[in-house]
Coordinates of N, CA and C and ligand atoms in Angstrom, one line a residue:
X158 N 10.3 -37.4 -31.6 CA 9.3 -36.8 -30.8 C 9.9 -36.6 -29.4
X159 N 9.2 -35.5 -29.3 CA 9.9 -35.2 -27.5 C 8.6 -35.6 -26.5
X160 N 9.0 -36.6 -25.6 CA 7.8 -36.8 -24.5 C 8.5 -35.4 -23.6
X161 N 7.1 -34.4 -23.2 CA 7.2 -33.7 -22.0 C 6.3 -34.2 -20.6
X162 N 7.1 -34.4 -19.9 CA 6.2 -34.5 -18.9 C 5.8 -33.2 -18.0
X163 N 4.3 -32.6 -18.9 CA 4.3 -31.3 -18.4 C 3.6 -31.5 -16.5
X164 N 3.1 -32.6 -16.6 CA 2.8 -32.9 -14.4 C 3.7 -32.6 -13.9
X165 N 5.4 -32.8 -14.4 CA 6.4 -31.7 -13.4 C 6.3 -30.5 -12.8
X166 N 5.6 -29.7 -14.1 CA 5.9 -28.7 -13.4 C 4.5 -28.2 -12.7
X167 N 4.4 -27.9 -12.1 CA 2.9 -27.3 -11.0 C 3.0 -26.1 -11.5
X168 N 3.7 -25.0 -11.2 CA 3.7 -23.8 -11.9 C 4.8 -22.9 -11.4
X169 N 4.8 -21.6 -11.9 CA 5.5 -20.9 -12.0 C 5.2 -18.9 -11.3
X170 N 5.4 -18.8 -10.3 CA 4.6 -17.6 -9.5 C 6.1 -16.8 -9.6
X171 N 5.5 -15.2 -10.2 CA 6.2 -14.3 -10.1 C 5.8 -12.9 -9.7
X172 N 6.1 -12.7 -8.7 CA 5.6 -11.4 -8.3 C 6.9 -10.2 -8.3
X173 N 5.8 -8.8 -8.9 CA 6.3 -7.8 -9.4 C 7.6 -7.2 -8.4
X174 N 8.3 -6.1 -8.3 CA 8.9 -5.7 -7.4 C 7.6 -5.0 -6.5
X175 N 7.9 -5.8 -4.7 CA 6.7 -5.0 -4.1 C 6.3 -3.4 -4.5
X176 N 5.1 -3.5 -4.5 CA 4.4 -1.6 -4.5 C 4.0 -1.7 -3.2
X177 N 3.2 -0.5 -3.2 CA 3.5 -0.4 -1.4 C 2.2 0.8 -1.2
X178 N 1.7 1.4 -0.4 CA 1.0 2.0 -0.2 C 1.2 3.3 0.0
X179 N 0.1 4.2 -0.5 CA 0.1 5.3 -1.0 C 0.1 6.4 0.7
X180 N -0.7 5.4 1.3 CA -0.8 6.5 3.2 C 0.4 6.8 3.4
X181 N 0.0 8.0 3.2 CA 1.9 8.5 4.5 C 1.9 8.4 6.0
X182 N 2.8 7.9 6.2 CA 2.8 7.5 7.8 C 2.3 6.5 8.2
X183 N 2.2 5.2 7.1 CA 1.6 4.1 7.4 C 2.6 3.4 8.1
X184 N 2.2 2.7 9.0 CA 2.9 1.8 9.9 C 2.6 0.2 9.3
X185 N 3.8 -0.5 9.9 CA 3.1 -1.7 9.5 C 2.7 -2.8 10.0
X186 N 2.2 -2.1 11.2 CA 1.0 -3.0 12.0 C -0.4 -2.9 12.0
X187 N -0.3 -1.2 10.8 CA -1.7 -1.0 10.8 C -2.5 -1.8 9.2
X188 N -3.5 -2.6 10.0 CA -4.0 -3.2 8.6 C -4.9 -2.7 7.4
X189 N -4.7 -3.5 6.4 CA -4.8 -2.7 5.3 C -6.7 -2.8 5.0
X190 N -7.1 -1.9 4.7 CA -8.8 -2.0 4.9 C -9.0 -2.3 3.1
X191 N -9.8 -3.3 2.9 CA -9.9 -3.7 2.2 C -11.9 -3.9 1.5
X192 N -11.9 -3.0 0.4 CA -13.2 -3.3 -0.3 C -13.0 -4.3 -1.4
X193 N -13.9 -5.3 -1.6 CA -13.8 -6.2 -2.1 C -14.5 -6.7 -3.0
X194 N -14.8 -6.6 -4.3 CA -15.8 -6.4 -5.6 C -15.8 -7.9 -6.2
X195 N -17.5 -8.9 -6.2 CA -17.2 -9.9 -6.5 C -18.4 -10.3 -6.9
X196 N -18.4 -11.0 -8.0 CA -19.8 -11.4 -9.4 C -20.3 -12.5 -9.1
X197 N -19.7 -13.5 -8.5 CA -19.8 -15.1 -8.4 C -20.0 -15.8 -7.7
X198 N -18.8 -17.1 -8.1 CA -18.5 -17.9 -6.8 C -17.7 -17.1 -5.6
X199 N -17.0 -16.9 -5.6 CA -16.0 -15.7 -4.4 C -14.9 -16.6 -3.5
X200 N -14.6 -17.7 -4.3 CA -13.6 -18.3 -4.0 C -12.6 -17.3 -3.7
X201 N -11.8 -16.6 -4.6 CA -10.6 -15.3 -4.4 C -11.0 -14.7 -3.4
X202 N -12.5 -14.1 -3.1 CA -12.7 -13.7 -2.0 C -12.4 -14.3 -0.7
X203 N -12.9 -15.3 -0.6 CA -12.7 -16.5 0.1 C -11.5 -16.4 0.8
X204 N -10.4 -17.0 -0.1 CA -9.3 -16.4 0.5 C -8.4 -15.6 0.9
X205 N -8.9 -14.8 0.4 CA -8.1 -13.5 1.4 C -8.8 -13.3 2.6
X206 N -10.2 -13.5 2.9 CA -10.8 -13.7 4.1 C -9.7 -14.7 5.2
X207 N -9.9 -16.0 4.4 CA -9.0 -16.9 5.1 C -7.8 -16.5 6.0
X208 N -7.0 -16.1 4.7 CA -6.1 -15.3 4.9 C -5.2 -14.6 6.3
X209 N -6.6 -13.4 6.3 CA -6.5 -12.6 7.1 C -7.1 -13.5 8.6
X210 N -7.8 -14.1 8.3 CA -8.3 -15.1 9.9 C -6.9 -15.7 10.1
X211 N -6.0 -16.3 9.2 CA -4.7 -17.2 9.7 C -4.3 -16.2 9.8
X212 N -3.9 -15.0 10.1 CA -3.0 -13.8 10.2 C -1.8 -13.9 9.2
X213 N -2.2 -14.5 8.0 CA -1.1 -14.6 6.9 C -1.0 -13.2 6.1
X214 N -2.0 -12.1 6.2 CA -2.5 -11.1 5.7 C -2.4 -10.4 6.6
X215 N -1.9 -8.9 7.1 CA -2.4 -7.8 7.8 C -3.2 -6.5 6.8
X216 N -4.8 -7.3 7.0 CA -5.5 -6.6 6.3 C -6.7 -6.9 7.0
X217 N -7.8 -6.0 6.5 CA -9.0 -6.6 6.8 C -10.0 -6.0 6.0
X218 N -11.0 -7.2 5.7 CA -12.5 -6.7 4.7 C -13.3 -5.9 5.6
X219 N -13.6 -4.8 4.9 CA -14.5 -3.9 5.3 C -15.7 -4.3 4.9
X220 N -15.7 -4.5 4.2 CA -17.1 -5.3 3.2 C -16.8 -5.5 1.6
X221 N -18.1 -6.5 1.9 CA -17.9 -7.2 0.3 C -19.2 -6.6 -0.8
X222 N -19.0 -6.1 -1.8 CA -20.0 -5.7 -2.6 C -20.3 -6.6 -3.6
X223 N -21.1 -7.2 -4.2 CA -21.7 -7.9 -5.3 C -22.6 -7.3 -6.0
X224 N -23.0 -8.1 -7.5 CA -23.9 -7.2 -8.3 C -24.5 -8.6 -8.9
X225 N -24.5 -9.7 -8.3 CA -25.6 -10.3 -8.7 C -26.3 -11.6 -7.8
X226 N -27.4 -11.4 -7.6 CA -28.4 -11.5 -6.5 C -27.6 -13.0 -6.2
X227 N -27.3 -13.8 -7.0 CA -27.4 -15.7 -7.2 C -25.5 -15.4 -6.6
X228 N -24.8 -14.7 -6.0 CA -23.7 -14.8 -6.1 C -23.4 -15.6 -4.9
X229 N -22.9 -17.0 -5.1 CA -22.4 -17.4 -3.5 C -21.1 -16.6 -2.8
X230 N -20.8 -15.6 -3.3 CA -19.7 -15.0 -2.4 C -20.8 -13.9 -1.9
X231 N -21.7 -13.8 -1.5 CA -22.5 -13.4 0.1 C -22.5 -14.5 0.9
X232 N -22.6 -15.8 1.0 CA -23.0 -16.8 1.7 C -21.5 -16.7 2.3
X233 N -20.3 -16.4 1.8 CA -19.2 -16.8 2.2 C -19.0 -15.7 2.9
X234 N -19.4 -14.4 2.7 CA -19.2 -13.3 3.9 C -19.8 -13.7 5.1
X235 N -20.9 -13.9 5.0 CA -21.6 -13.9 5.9 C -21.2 -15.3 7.2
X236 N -20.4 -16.3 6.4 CA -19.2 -17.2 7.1 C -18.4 -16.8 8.0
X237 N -17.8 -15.5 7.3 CA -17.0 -14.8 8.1 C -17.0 -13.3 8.4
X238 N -18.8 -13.2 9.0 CA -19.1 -12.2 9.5 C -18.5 -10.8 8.6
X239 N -18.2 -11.1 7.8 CA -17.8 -9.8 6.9 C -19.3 -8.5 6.2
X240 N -20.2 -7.5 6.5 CA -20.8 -7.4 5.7 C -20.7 -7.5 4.2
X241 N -22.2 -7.5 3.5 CA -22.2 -7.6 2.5 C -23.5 -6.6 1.7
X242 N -23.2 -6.2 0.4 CA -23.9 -5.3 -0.1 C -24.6 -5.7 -1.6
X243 N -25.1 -5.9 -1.7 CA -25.6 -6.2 -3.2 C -26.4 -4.5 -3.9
X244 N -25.7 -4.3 -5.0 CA -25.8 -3.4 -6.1 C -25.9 -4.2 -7.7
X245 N -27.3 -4.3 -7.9 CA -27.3 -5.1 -9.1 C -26.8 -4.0 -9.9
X246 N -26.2 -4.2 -11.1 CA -26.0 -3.0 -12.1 C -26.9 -3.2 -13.2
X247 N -28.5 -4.1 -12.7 CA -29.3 -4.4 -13.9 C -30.2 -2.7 -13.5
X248 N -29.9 -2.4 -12.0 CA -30.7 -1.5 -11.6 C -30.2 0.0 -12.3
X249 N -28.7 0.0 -12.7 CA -28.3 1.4 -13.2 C -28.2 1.9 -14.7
X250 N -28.1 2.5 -14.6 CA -28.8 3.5 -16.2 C -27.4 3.4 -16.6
X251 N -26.0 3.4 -15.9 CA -25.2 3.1 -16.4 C -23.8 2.5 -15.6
X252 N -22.2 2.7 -16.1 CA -21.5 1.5 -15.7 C -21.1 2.5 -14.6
X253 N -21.0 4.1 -15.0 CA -20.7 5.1 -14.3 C -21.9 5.3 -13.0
X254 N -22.9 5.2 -12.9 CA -23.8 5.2 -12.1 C -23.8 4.0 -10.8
X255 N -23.1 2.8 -11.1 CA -22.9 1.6 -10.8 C -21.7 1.8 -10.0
X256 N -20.7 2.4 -10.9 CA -19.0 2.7 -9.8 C -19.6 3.9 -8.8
X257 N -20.0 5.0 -9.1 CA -21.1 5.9 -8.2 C -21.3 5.2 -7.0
X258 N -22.5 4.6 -7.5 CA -22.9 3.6 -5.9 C -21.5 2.8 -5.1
X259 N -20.8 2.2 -5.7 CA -19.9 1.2 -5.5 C -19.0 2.2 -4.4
X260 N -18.3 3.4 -4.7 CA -17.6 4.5 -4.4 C -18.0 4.8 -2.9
X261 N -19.5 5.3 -3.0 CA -20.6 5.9 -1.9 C -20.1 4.8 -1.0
X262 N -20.7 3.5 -1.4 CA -20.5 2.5 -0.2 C -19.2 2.0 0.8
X263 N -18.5 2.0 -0.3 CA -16.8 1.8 -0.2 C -16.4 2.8 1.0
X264 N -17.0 4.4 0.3 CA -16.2 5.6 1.2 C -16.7 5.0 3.0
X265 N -18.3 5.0 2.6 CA -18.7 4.7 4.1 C -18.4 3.6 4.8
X266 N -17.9 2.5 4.4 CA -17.3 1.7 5.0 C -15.4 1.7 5.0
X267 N -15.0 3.0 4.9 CA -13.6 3.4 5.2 C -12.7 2.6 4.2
X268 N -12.8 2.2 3.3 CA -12.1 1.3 2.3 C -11.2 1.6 1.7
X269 N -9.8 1.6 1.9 CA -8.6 2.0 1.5 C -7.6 1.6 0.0
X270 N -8.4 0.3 -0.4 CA -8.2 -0.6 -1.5 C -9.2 -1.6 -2.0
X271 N -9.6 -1.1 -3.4 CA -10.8 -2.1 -4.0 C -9.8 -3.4 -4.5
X272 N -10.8 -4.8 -4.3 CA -9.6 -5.6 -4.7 C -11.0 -6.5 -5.4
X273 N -11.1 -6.2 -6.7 CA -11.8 -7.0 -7.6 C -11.6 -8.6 -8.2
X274 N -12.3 -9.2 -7.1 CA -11.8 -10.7 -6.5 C -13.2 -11.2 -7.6
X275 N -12.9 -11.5 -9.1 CA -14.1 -11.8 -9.8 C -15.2 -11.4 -10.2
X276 N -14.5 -9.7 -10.6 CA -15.6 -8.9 -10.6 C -16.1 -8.7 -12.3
X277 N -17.1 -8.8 -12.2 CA -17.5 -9.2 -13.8 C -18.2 -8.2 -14.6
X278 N -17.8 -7.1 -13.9 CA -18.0 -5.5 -14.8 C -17.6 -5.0 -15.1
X279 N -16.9 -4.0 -16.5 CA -16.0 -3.1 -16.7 C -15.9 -1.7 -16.1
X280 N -15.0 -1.6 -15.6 CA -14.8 -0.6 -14.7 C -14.3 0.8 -15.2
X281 N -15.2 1.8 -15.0 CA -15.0 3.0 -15.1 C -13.9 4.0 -14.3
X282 N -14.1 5.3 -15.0 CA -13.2 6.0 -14.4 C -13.5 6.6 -12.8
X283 N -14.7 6.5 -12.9 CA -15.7 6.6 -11.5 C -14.8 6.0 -10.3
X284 N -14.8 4.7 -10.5 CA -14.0 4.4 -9.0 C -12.5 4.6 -9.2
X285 N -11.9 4.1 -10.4 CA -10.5 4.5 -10.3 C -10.0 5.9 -10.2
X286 N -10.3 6.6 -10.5 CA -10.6 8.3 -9.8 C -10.6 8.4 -8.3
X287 N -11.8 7.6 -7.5 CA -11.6 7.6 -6.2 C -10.6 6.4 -5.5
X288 N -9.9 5.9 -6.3 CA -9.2 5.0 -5.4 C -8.0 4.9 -6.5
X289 N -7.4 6.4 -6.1 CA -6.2 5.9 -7.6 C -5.3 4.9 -7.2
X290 N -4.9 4.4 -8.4 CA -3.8 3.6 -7.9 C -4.0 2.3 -6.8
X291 N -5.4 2.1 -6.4 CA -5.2 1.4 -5.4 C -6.9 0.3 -5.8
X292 N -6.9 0.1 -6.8 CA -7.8 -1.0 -7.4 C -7.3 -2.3 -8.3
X293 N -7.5 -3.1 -7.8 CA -6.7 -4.5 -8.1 C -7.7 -5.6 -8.6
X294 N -7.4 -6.2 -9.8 CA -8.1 -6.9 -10.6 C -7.2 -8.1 -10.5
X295 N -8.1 -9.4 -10.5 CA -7.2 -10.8 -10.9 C -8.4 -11.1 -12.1
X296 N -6.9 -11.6 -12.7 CA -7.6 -12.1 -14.4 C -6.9 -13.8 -14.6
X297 N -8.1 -14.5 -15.1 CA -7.0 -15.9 -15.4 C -6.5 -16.0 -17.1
X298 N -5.9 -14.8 -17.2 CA -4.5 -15.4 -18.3 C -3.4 -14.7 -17.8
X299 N -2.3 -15.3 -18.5 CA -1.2 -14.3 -18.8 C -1.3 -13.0 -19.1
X300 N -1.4 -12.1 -18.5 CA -1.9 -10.5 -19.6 C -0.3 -9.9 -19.5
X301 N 0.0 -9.7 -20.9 CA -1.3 -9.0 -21.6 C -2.1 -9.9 -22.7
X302 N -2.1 -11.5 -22.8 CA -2.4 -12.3 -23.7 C -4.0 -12.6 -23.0
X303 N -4.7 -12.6 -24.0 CA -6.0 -13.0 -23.3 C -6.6 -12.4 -22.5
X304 N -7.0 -10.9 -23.2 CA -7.8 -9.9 -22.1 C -9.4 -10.6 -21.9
X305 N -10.1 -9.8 -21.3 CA -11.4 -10.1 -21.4 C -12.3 -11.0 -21.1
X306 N -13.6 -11.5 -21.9 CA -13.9 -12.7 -21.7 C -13.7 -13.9 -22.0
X307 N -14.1 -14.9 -21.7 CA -13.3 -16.2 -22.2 C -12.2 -16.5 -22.2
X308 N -11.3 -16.0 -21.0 CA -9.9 -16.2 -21.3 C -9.1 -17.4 -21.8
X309 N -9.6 -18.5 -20.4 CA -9.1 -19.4 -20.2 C -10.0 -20.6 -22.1
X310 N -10.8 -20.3 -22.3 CA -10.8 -20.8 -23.5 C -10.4 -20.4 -24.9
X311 N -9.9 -18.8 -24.6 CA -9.3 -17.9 -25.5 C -7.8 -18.8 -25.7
X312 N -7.1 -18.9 -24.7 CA -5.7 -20.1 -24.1 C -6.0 -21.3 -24.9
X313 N -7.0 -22.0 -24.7 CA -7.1 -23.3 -25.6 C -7.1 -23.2 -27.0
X314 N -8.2 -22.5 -27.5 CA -8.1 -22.1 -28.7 C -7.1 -21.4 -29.4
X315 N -6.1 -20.7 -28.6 CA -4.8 -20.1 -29.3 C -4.0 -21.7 -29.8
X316 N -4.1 -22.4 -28.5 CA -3.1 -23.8 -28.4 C -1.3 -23.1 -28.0
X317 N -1.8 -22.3 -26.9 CA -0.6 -22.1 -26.3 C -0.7 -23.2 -25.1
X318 N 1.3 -23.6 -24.6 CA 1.4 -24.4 -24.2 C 1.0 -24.1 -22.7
X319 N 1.2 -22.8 -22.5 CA 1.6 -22.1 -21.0 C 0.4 -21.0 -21.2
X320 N -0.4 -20.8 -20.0 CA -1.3 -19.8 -19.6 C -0.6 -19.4 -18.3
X321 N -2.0 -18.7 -17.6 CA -1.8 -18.4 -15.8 C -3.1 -17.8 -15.8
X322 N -2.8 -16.9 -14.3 CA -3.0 -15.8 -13.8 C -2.4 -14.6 -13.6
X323 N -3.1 -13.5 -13.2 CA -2.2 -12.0 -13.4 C -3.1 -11.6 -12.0
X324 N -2.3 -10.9 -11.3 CA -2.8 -9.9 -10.4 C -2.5 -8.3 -10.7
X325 N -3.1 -7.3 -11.0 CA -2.6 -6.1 -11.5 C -3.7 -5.0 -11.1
X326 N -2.7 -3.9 -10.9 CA -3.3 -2.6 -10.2 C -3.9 -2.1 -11.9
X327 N -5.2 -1.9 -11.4 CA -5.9 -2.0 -12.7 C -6.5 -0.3 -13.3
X328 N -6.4 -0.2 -14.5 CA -6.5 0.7 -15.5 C -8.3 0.3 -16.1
X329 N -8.0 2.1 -17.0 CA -9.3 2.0 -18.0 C -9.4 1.0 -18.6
X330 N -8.5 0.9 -19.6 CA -8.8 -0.7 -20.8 C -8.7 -1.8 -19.9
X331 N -9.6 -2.4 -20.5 CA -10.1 -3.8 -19.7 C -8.5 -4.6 -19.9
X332 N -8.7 -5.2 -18.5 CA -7.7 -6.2 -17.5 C -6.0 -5.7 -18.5
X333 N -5.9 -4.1 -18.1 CA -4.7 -3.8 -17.9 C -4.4 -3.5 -17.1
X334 N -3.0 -2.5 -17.0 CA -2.7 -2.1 -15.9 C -0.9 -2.6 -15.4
X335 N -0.5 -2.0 -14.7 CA 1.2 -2.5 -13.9 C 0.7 -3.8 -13.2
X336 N 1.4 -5.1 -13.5 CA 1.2 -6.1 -13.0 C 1.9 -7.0 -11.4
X337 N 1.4 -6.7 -10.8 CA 1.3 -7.1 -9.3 C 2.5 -9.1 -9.3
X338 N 2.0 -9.3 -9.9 CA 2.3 -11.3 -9.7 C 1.3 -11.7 -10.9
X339 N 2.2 -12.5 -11.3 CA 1.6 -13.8 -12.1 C 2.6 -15.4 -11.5
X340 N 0.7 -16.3 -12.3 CA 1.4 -17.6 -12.1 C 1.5 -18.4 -13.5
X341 N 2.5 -18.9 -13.8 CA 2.2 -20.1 -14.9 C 1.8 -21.1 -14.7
X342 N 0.8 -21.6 -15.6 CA -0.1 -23.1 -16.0 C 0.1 -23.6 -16.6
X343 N 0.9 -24.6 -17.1 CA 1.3 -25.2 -18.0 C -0.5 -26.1 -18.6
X344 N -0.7 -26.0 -20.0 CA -1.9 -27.1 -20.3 C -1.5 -28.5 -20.5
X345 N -2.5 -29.4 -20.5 CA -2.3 -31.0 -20.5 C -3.2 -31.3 -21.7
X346 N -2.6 -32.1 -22.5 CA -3.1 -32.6 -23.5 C -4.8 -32.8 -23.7
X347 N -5.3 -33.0 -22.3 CA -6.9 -33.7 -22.4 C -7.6 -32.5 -22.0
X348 N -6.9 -31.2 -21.5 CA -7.3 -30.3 -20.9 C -8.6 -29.5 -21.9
X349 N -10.0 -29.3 -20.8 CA -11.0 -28.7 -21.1 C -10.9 -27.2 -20.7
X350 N -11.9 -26.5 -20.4 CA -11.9 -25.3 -20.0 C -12.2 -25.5 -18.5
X351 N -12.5 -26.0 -18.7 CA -13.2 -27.1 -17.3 C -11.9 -27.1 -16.0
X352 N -11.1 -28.0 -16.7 CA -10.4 -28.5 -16.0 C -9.0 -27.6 -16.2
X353 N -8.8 -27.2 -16.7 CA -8.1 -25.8 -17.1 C -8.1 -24.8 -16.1
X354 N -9.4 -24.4 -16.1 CA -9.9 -23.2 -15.2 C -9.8 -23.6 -13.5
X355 N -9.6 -25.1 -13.5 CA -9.7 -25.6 -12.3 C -8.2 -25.3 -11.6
X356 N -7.6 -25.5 -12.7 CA -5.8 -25.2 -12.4 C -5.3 -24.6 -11.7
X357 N -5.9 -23.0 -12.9 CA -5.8 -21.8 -13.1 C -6.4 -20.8 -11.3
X358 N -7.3 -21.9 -11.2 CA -8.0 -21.1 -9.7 C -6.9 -21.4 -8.4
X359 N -6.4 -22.6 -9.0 CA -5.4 -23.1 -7.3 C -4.3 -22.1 -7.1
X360 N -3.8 -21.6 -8.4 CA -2.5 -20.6 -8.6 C -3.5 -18.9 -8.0
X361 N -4.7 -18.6 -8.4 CA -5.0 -17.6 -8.5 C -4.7 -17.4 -6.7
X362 N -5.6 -18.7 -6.3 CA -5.7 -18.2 -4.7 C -4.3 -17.9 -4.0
X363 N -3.0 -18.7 -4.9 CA -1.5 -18.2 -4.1 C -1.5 -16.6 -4.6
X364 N -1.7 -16.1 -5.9 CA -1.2 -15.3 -6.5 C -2.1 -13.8 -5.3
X365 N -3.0 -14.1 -5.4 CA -4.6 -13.1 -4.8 C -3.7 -12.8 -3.4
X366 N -3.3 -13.7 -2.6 CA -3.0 -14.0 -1.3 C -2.2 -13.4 -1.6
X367 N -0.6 -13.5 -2.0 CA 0.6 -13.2 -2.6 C 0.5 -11.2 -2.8
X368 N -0.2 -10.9 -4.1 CA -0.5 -9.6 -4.5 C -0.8 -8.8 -3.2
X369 N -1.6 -9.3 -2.1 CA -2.5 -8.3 -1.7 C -0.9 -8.5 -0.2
X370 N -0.2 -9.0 0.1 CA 0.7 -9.1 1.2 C 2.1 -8.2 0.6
X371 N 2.0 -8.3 -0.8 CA 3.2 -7.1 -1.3 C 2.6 -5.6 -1.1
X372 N 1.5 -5.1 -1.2 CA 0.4 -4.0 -0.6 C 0.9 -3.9 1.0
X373 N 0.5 -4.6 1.5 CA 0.3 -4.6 3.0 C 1.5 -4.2 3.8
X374 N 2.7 -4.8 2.8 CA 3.5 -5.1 4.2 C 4.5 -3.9 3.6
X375 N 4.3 -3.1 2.5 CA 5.6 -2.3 1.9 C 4.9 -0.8 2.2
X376 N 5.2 -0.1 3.5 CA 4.6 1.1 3.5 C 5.4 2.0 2.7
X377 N 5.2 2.6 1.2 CA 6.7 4.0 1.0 C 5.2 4.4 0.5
X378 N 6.1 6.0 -0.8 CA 5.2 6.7 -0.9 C 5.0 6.6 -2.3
X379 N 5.3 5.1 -2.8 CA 5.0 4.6 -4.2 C 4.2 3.2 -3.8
X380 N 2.8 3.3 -5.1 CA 1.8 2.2 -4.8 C 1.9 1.5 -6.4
X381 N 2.8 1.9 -7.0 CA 2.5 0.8 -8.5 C 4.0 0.4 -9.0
X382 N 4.6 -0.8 -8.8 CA 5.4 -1.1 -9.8 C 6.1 -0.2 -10.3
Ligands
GAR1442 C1 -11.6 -16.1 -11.5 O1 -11.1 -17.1 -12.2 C2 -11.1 -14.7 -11.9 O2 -9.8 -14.8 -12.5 C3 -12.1 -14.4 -13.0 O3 -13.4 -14.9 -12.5 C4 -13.1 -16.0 -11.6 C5 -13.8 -15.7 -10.3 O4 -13.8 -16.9 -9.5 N1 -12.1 -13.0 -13.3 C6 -12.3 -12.5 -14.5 O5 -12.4 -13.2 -15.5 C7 -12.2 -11.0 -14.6 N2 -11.8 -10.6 -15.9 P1 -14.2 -16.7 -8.0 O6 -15.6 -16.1 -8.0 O7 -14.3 -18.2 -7.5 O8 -13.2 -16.0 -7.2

């Protein structure tokens, strides 16, 4: 028998070759404006806010959009003075009517890059159309292993040893796309989904932070890997 002692390793972060931003003539003092799409808790959100207050980021939230009323990531805008928008998508006739609104809002608050910090809708061609190239999804697995829902119990149930996070400039099929940074998670024997997903969130917030500073700081005239 082989004892691993998998507590060595904390994890494993790999980020893509920088992509860079699509503006021509972007300077790189000028910060990156940022729309922010989020279903939940808004931890991810959270920190990129942080982030940008420690000037670890040259970026800034333009505003944060949510689509469901109970989400504590408004309480956390409103922390840091960021506005906030709620668009339930119980209210739209469809997913395309939903990215519609999302778009409208986004334009009028000058938003240069959607960064879908826990966003728990499938996203249409609607906004990726208005923001090519420059819509960014975090997902907690490995992708392309474990699209969708249930990831992180999708990972237990496989009984893979190693999961993560993905940060990726995101496409039509759900949680694809050219991959920005990933982190590895090694699992622990007693590990729940619970305590799994608890992991998986400490890597996400390096990774989220990480992804959105390879954006920011690489002005050329290529935005994807
Ligand atoms: C995160 O774990 C994120 O990876 C996941 O939702 C959580 C949101 O946490 N996103 C998805 O599953 C999208 N496919 P947060 O609200 O605390 O940032």
């Amino acid at each position: 028998m082989i004892a691993a002692n998998t507590n060595s390793i904390d994890c494993l972060i790999v980020p893509a070759i920088p992509p860079a931003r699509v503006k021509k003539n972007a300077s790189l003092s000028e910060p990156l404006k940022l729309g922010i799409l989020a279903s939940g808790s808004g931890s991810n959100f959270e920190v990129i806010a942080q982030a940008i207050q420690n000037q670890q980021l040259n970026a800034q939230v333009q505003v944060l959009i949510y689509n469901n009323p109970e989400a504590k990531a408004a309480a956390r805008a409103e922390k840091y003075g960021i506005p906030s928008i709620l668009l339930n998508h119980r209210d739209c006739k469809s997913r395309e009517e939903l990215d519609a609104k999302i778009v409208k809002n986004f334009q009028e608050h000058d938003v240069e890059w959607v960064i879908m910090a826990g966003w728990m809708r499938i996203v249409t061609q609607v906004l990726l159309d208005a923001f090519p190239d420059k819509v960014v999804n975090i997902h907690p697995s490995l992708l392309p292993s474990f699209p969708g829902i249930r990831s992180v119990e999708q990972a237990l149930k496989a009984g893979v040893k190693i999961t993560g996070c993905t940060v990726h400039i995101a496409r039509l099929e759900v949680d694809s796309g050219p991959i920005l940074m990933q982190a590895a998670v090694p699992l622990l024997p007693d590990d729940t989904a619970e305590t799994l997903h608890a992991r998986i969130q400490v890597q996400e917030h390096k990774i989220m932070v990480g992804a959105i500073a390879l954006i920011a700081d690489r002005p050329t005239d290529k935005n994807v890997p």
